[in-house]
Amino acid sequence: MADCLFCKIIAGEIPGKFVHQDDELIAIEDINPQAPLHALIIPRKHIATLNDLKPEDDALVGSMFRRAAALAKQHGYEHRGYRAVFNTNREAGQSVFHIHLHLLAGRGLAWPPG
Ligand code: 5GP
Ligand code: ZN
């Protein structure tokens, strides 16, 4: 996707602080962190929103959540707690249309979210 921010970060055309990379996904620090740990887990495959997921993406989404859990554990938040969330479309505040799982931890996270 030529004008997709996350495709450009994955391609190395725009810098990112990588905290994980493998064949199917990357994880980077969010540029505007909303918690002491705020990482974005992003598939290499361009998928615009959760609405565009296909059955063949099931394993990929599972890998994204398992990576979020691994990163939370790596940072010592396994038991304290963390949140892993996808924003989808306007009312949820999605601003980059290449799916990404937000991992937030390190402070009390209000519920319901704003
Ligand atoms: P969304 O609003 O789509 O759920 O999340 C997009 C996230 O990407 C936001 O939390 C925003 O701070 C982050 N972001 C936007 N531009 C960049 C960037 O250039 N680099 C990084 N690392 N994060 C970005
Ligand atoms: Zn993309």
mmCIF file with all atom_site columns, C-alpha atoms and ligand atoms in Angstrom:
data_model
loop_
_atom_site.group_PDB
_atom_site.id
_atom_site.type_symbol
_atom_site.label_atom_id
_atom_site.label_alt_id
_atom_site.label_comp_id
_atom_site.label_asym_id
_atom_site.label_entity_id
_atom_site.label_seq_id
_atom_site.pdbx_PDB_ins_code
_atom_site.Cartn_x
_atom_site.Cartn_y
_atom_site.Cartn_z
_atom_site.occupancy
_atom_site.B_iso_or_equiv
_atom_site.pdbx_formal_charge
_atom_site.auth_seq_id
_atom_site.auth_comp_id
_atom_site.auth_asym_id
_atom_site.auth_atom_id
_atom_site.pdbx_PDB_model_num
ATOM   1   C  CA  . MET A 1 1   ? 0.000   0.000   0.000  1.00 0.00 ? 1   MET A CA  1
ATOM   2   C  CA  . ALA A 1 2   ? 1.818   3.046   -1.320 1.00 0.00 ? 2   ALA A CA  1
ATOM   3   C  CA  . ASP A 1 3   ? 0.550   5.663   1.110  1.00 0.00 ? 3   ASP A CA  1
ATOM   4   C  CA  . CYS A 1 4   ? 0.117   3.556   4.234  1.00 0.00 ? 4   CYS A CA  1
ATOM   5   C  CA  . LEU A 1 5   ? 2.171   4.755   7.219  1.00 0.00 ? 5   LEU A CA  1
ATOM   6   C  CA  . PHE A 1 6   ? 2.600   1.308   8.734  1.00 0.00 ? 6   PHE A CA  1
ATOM   7   C  CA  . CYS A 1 7   ? 3.522   -0.313  5.399  1.00 0.00 ? 7   CYS A CA  1
ATOM   8   C  CA  . LYS A 1 8   ? 6.241   2.379   5.117  1.00 0.00 ? 8   LYS A CA  1
ATOM   9   C  CA  . ILE A 1 9   ? 7.539   1.632   8.629  1.00 0.00 ? 9   ILE A CA  1
ATOM   10  C  CA  . ILE A 1 10  ? 7.549   -2.099  7.824  1.00 0.00 ? 10  ILE A CA  1
ATOM   11  C  CA  . ALA A 1 11  ? 9.469   -1.366  4.599  1.00 0.00 ? 11  ALA A CA  1
ATOM   12  C  CA  . GLY A 1 12  ? 12.019  0.759   6.501  1.00 0.00 ? 12  GLY A CA  1
ATOM   13  C  CA  . GLU A 1 13  ? 11.054  3.930   4.631  1.00 0.00 ? 13  GLU A CA  1
ATOM   14  C  CA  . ILE A 1 14  ? 9.973   5.664   7.861  1.00 0.00 ? 14  ILE A CA  1
ATOM   15  C  CA  . PRO A 1 15  ? 11.808  5.002   11.139 1.00 0.00 ? 15  PRO A CA  1
ATOM   16  C  CA  . GLY A 1 16  ? 10.202  3.164   14.002 1.00 0.00 ? 16  GLY A CA  1
ATOM   17  C  CA  . LYS A 1 17  ? 11.397  1.931   17.393 1.00 0.00 ? 17  LYS A CA  1
ATOM   18  C  CA  . PHE A 1 18  ? 11.049  -1.795  16.882 1.00 0.00 ? 18  PHE A CA  1
ATOM   19  C  CA  . VAL A 1 19  ? 10.478  -3.969  19.928 1.00 0.00 ? 19  VAL A CA  1
ATOM   20  C  CA  . HIS A 1 20  ? 9.800   -7.153  17.930 1.00 0.00 ? 20  HIS A CA  1
ATOM   21  C  CA  . GLN A 1 21  ? 10.035  -8.421  14.348 1.00 0.00 ? 21  GLN A CA  1
ATOM   22  C  CA  . ASP A 1 22  ? 9.235   -11.787 12.802 1.00 0.00 ? 22  ASP A CA  1
ATOM   23  C  CA  . ASP A 1 23  ? 8.009   -13.178 9.488  1.00 0.00 ? 23  ASP A CA  1
ATOM   24  C  CA  . GLU A 1 24  ? 4.402   -12.163 9.963  1.00 0.00 ? 24  GLU A CA  1
ATOM   25  C  CA  . LEU A 1 25  ? 4.374   -9.131  12.271 1.00 0.00 ? 25  LEU A CA  1
ATOM   26  C  CA  . ILE A 1 26  ? 6.309   -6.305  13.847 1.00 0.00 ? 26  ILE A CA  1
ATOM   27  C  CA  . ALA A 1 27  ? 5.873   -4.385  17.102 1.00 0.00 ? 27  ALA A CA  1
ATOM   28  C  CA  . ILE A 1 28  ? 6.929   -0.771  17.593 1.00 0.00 ? 28  ILE A CA  1
ATOM   29  C  CA  . GLU A 1 29  ? 6.688   1.818   20.348 1.00 0.00 ? 29  GLU A CA  1
ATOM   30  C  CA  . ASP A 1 30  ? 3.777   4.214   19.804 1.00 0.00 ? 30  ASP A CA  1
ATOM   31  C  CA  . ILE A 1 31  ? 5.054   7.691   18.876 1.00 0.00 ? 31  ILE A CA  1
ATOM   32  C  CA  . ASN A 1 32  ? 2.524   9.287   21.272 1.00 0.00 ? 32  ASN A CA  1
ATOM   33  C  CA  . PRO A 1 33  ? 2.412   6.849   24.194 1.00 0.00 ? 33  PRO A CA  1
ATOM   34  C  CA  . GLN A 1 34  ? -0.729  6.779   26.334 1.00 0.00 ? 34  GLN A CA  1
ATOM   35  C  CA  . ALA A 1 35  ? 0.824   4.627   29.089 1.00 0.00 ? 35  ALA A CA  1
ATOM   36  C  CA  . PRO A 1 36  ? 4.357   3.758   30.293 1.00 0.00 ? 36  PRO A CA  1
ATOM   37  C  CA  . LEU A 1 37  ? 4.232   0.795   27.894 1.00 0.00 ? 37  LEU A CA  1
ATOM   38  C  CA  . HIS A 1 38  ? 2.404   1.533   24.656 1.00 0.00 ? 38  HIS A CA  1
ATOM   39  C  CA  . ALA A 1 39  ? 3.353   -0.750  21.790 1.00 0.00 ? 39  ALA A CA  1
ATOM   40  C  CA  . LEU A 1 40  ? 1.640   -1.381  18.471 1.00 0.00 ? 40  LEU A CA  1
ATOM   41  C  CA  . ILE A 1 41  ? 1.606   -4.931  17.136 1.00 0.00 ? 41  ILE A CA  1
ATOM   42  C  CA  . ILE A 1 42  ? 1.249   -4.724  13.367 1.00 0.00 ? 42  ILE A CA  1
ATOM   43  C  CA  . PRO A 1 43  ? 0.951   -7.484  10.755 1.00 0.00 ? 43  PRO A CA  1
ATOM   44  C  CA  . ARG A 1 44  ? 3.249   -7.182  7.743  1.00 0.00 ? 44  ARG A CA  1
ATOM   45  C  CA  . LYS A 1 45  ? 0.184   -7.900  5.597  1.00 0.00 ? 45  LYS A CA  1
ATOM   46  C  CA  . HIS A 1 46  ? -1.843  -4.765  4.841  1.00 0.00 ? 46  HIS A CA  1
ATOM   47  C  CA  . ILE A 1 47  ? -5.363  -5.186  6.239  1.00 0.00 ? 47  ILE A CA  1
ATOM   48  C  CA  . ALA A 1 48  ? -7.260  -1.900  6.575  1.00 0.00 ? 48  ALA A CA  1
ATOM   49  C  CA  . THR A 1 49  ? -9.658  -2.642  9.451  1.00 0.00 ? 49  THR A CA  1
ATOM   50  C  CA  . LEU A 1 50  ? -11.003 -5.584  11.432 1.00 0.00 ? 50  LEU A CA  1
ATOM   51  C  CA  . ASN A 1 51  ? -13.912 -5.539  8.973  1.00 0.00 ? 51  ASN A CA  1
ATOM   52  C  CA  . ASP A 1 52  ? -11.498 -6.749  6.298  1.00 0.00 ? 52  ASP A CA  1
ATOM   53  C  CA  . LEU A 1 53  ? -10.253 -9.846  8.132  1.00 0.00 ? 53  LEU A CA  1
ATOM   54  C  CA  . LYS A 1 54  ? -10.654 -13.136 6.290  1.00 0.00 ? 54  LYS A CA  1
ATOM   55  C  CA  . PRO A 1 55  ? -10.760 -16.661 7.703  1.00 0.00 ? 55  PRO A CA  1
ATOM   56  C  CA  . GLU A 1 56  ? -7.152  -17.159 6.572  1.00 0.00 ? 56  GLU A CA  1
ATOM   57  C  CA  . ASP A 1 57  ? -6.123  -14.302 8.907  1.00 0.00 ? 57  ASP A CA  1
ATOM   58  C  CA  . ASP A 1 58  ? -7.291  -16.126 12.047 1.00 0.00 ? 58  ASP A CA  1
ATOM   59  C  CA  . ALA A 1 59  ? -3.837  -17.445 12.925 1.00 0.00 ? 59  ALA A CA  1
ATOM   60  C  CA  . LEU A 1 60  ? -2.281  -14.043 12.286 1.00 0.00 ? 60  LEU A CA  1
ATOM   61  C  CA  . VAL A 1 61  ? -4.654  -12.330 14.724 1.00 0.00 ? 61  VAL A CA  1
ATOM   62  C  CA  . GLY A 1 62  ? -3.918  -15.050 17.271 1.00 0.00 ? 62  GLY A CA  1
ATOM   63  C  CA  . SER A 1 63  ? -0.202  -14.366 16.843 1.00 0.00 ? 63  SER A CA  1
ATOM   64  C  CA  . MET A 1 64  ? -0.815  -10.655 17.410 1.00 0.00 ? 64  MET A CA  1
ATOM   65  C  CA  . PHE A 1 65  ? -2.537  -11.303 20.749 1.00 0.00 ? 65  PHE A CA  1
ATOM   66  C  CA  . ARG A 1 66  ? 0.092   -13.817 21.806 1.00 0.00 ? 66  ARG A CA  1
ATOM   67  C  CA  . ARG A 1 67  ? 2.808   -11.270 20.978 1.00 0.00 ? 67  ARG A CA  1
ATOM   68  C  CA  . ALA A 1 68  ? 0.990   -8.653  23.076 1.00 0.00 ? 68  ALA A CA  1
ATOM   69  C  CA  . ALA A 1 69  ? 0.977   -11.089 26.010 1.00 0.00 ? 69  ALA A CA  1
ATOM   70  C  CA  . ALA A 1 70  ? 4.670   -11.877 25.479 1.00 0.00 ? 70  ALA A CA  1
ATOM   71  C  CA  . LEU A 1 71  ? 5.631   -8.192  25.407 1.00 0.00 ? 71  LEU A CA  1
ATOM   72  C  CA  . ALA A 1 72  ? 3.541   -7.485  28.512 1.00 0.00 ? 72  ALA A CA  1
ATOM   73  C  CA  . LYS A 1 73  ? 5.303   -10.345 30.285 1.00 0.00 ? 73  LYS A CA  1
ATOM   74  C  CA  . GLN A 1 74  ? 8.702   -9.145  29.069 1.00 0.00 ? 74  GLN A CA  1
ATOM   75  C  CA  . HIS A 1 75  ? 8.027   -5.753  30.674 1.00 0.00 ? 75  HIS A CA  1
ATOM   76  C  CA  . GLY A 1 76  ? 6.800   -7.260  33.935 1.00 0.00 ? 76  GLY A CA  1
ATOM   77  C  CA  . TYR A 1 77  ? 3.091   -6.473  33.499 1.00 0.00 ? 77  TYR A CA  1
ATOM   78  C  CA  . GLU A 1 78  ? 1.922   -10.062 33.192 1.00 0.00 ? 78  GLU A CA  1
ATOM   79  C  CA  . HIS A 1 79  ? 0.233   -10.043 36.625 1.00 0.00 ? 79  HIS A CA  1
ATOM   80  C  CA  . ARG A 1 80  ? -0.303  -6.299  37.226 1.00 0.00 ? 80  ARG A CA  1
ATOM   81  C  CA  . GLY A 1 81  ? -2.369  -6.138  34.064 1.00 0.00 ? 81  GLY A CA  1
ATOM   82  C  CA  . TYR A 1 82  ? -2.483  -4.652  30.615 1.00 0.00 ? 82  TYR A CA  1
ATOM   83  C  CA  . ARG A 1 83  ? -4.913  -3.879  27.818 1.00 0.00 ? 83  ARG A CA  1
ATOM   84  C  CA  . ALA A 1 84  ? -4.765  -5.062  24.196 1.00 0.00 ? 84  ALA A CA  1
ATOM   85  C  CA  . VAL A 1 85  ? -7.210  -3.333  21.877 1.00 0.00 ? 85  VAL A CA  1
ATOM   86  C  CA  . PHE A 1 86  ? -8.019  -2.653  18.240 1.00 0.00 ? 86  PHE A CA  1
ATOM   87  C  CA  . ASN A 1 87  ? -9.735  0.610   17.305 1.00 0.00 ? 87  ASN A CA  1
ATOM   88  C  CA  . THR A 1 88  ? -12.021 0.259   14.289 1.00 0.00 ? 88  THR A CA  1
ATOM   89  C  CA  . ASN A 1 89  ? -13.215 3.162   12.178 1.00 0.00 ? 89  ASN A CA  1
ATOM   90  C  CA  . ARG A 1 90  ? -14.297 6.662   13.156 1.00 0.00 ? 90  ARG A CA  1
ATOM   91  C  CA  . GLU A 1 91  ? -16.103 6.429   16.472 1.00 0.00 ? 91  GLU A CA  1
ATOM   92  C  CA  . ALA A 1 92  ? -13.407 4.214   17.943 1.00 0.00 ? 92  ALA A CA  1
ATOM   93  C  CA  . GLY A 1 93  ? -10.729 6.691   16.828 1.00 0.00 ? 93  GLY A CA  1
ATOM   94  C  CA  . GLN A 1 94  ? -8.901  4.597   14.226 1.00 0.00 ? 94  GLN A CA  1
ATOM   95  C  CA  . SER A 1 95  ? -6.463  6.941   12.498 1.00 0.00 ? 95  SER A CA  1
ATOM   96  C  CA  . VAL A 1 96  ? -4.150  4.512   10.661 1.00 0.00 ? 96  VAL A CA  1
ATOM   97  C  CA  . PHE A 1 97  ? -5.978  2.142   8.343  1.00 0.00 ? 97  PHE A CA  1
ATOM   98  C  CA  . HIS A 1 98  ? -3.648  -0.836  8.644  1.00 0.00 ? 98  HIS A CA  1
ATOM   99  C  CA  . ILE A 1 99  ? -4.748  -2.935  11.593 1.00 0.00 ? 99  ILE A CA  1
ATOM   100 C  CA  . HIS A 1 100 ? -2.672  -2.679  14.762 1.00 0.00 ? 100 HIS A CA  1
ATOM   101 C  CA  . LEU A 1 101 ? -3.155  -4.032  18.242 1.00 0.00 ? 101 LEU A CA  1
ATOM   102 C  CA  . HIS A 1 102 ? -2.471  -1.436  20.942 1.00 0.00 ? 102 HIS A CA  1
ATOM   103 C  CA  . LEU A 1 103 ? -0.733  -2.845  24.022 1.00 0.00 ? 103 LEU A CA  1
ATOM   104 C  CA  . LEU A 1 104 ? -1.065  -0.514  27.021 1.00 0.00 ? 104 LEU A CA  1
ATOM   105 C  CA  . ALA A 1 105 ? 0.329   -1.103  30.503 1.00 0.00 ? 105 ALA A CA  1
ATOM   106 C  CA  . GLY A 1 106 ? 1.972   0.555   33.471 1.00 0.00 ? 106 GLY A CA  1
ATOM   107 C  CA  . ARG A 1 107 ? -0.910  2.600   34.882 1.00 0.00 ? 107 ARG A CA  1
ATOM   108 C  CA  . GLY A 1 108 ? -4.468  2.047   35.976 1.00 0.00 ? 108 GLY A CA  1
ATOM   109 C  CA  . LEU A 1 109 ? -6.590  1.797   32.845 1.00 0.00 ? 109 LEU A CA  1
ATOM   110 C  CA  . ALA A 1 110 ? -10.104 3.105   33.280 1.00 0.00 ? 110 ALA A CA  1
ATOM   111 C  CA  . TRP A 1 111 ? -13.144 1.084   32.293 1.00 0.00 ? 111 TRP A CA  1
ATOM   112 C  CA  . PRO A 1 112 ? -15.196 1.840   30.344 1.00 0.00 ? 112 PRO A CA  1
ATOM   113 C  CA  . PRO A 1 113 ? -12.640 3.522   28.097 1.00 0.00 ? 113 PRO A CA  1
ATOM   114 C  CA  . GLY A 1 114 ? -13.376 7.060   26.919 1.00 0.00 ? 114 GLY A CA  1
HETATM 115 P  P1  . 5GP B 2 .   ? -5.260  4.372   15.949 1.00 0.00 ? 1   5GP B P1  1
HETATM 116 O  O1  . 5GP B 2 .   ? -5.633  5.800   16.288 1.00 0.00 ? 1   5GP B O1  1
HETATM 117 O  O2  . 5GP B 2 .   ? -5.370  4.127   14.461 1.00 0.00 ? 1   5GP B O2  1
HETATM 118 O  O3  . 5GP B 2 .   ? -5.943  3.325   16.765 1.00 0.00 ? 1   5GP B O3  1
HETATM 119 O  O4  . 5GP B 2 .   ? -3.723  4.237   16.339 1.00 0.00 ? 1   5GP B O4  1
HETATM 120 C  C1  . 5GP B 2 .   ? -2.704  4.786   15.584 1.00 0.00 ? 1   5GP B C1  1
HETATM 121 C  C2  . 5GP B 2 .   ? -1.533  4.957   16.501 1.00 0.00 ? 1   5GP B C2  1
HETATM 122 O  O5  . 5GP B 2 .   ? -0.366  5.173   15.719 1.00 0.00 ? 1   5GP B O5  1
HETATM 123 C  C3  . 5GP B 2 .   ? -1.676  6.156   17.443 1.00 0.00 ? 1   5GP B C3  1
HETATM 124 O  O6  . 5GP B 2 .   ? -1.622  5.707   18.797 1.00 0.00 ? 1   5GP B O6  1
HETATM 125 C  C4  . 5GP B 2 .   ? -0.497  7.051   17.066 1.00 0.00 ? 1   5GP B C4  1
HETATM 126 O  O7  . 5GP B 2 .   ? 0.104   7.679   18.177 1.00 0.00 ? 1   5GP B O7  1
HETATM 127 C  C5  . 5GP B 2 .   ? 0.441   6.087   16.378 1.00 0.00 ? 1   5GP B C5  1
HETATM 128 N  N1  . 5GP B 2 .   ? 1.284   6.705   15.366 1.00 0.00 ? 1   5GP B N1  1
HETATM 129 C  C6  . 5GP B 2 .   ? 0.909   7.612   14.428 1.00 0.00 ? 1   5GP B C6  1
HETATM 130 N  N2  . 5GP B 2 .   ? 1.953   7.916   13.642 1.00 0.00 ? 1   5GP B N2  1
HETATM 131 C  C7  . 5GP B 2 .   ? 2.997   7.169   14.091 1.00 0.00 ? 1   5GP B C7  1
HETATM 132 C  C8  . 5GP B 2 .   ? 4.363   7.043   13.670 1.00 0.00 ? 1   5GP B C8  1
HETATM 133 O  O8  . 5GP B 2 .   ? 4.827   7.664   12.713 1.00 0.00 ? 1   5GP B O8  1
HETATM 134 N  N3  . 5GP B 2 .   ? 5.155   6.176   14.363 1.00 0.00 ? 1   5GP B N3  1
HETATM 135 C  C9  . 5GP B 2 .   ? 4.673   5.450   15.427 1.00 0.00 ? 1   5GP B C9  1
HETATM 136 N  N4  . 5GP B 2 .   ? 5.534   4.631   16.048 1.00 0.00 ? 1   5GP B N4  1
HETATM 137 N  N5  . 5GP B 2 .   ? 3.398   5.541   15.849 1.00 0.00 ? 1   5GP B N5  1
HETATM 138 C  C10 . 5GP B 2 .   ? 2.579   6.387   15.181 1.00 0.00 ? 1   5GP B C10 1
HETATM 139 ZN ZN  . ZN  B 3 .   ? -0.397  -0.853  5.289  1.00 0.00 ? 2   ZN  B ZN  1
#
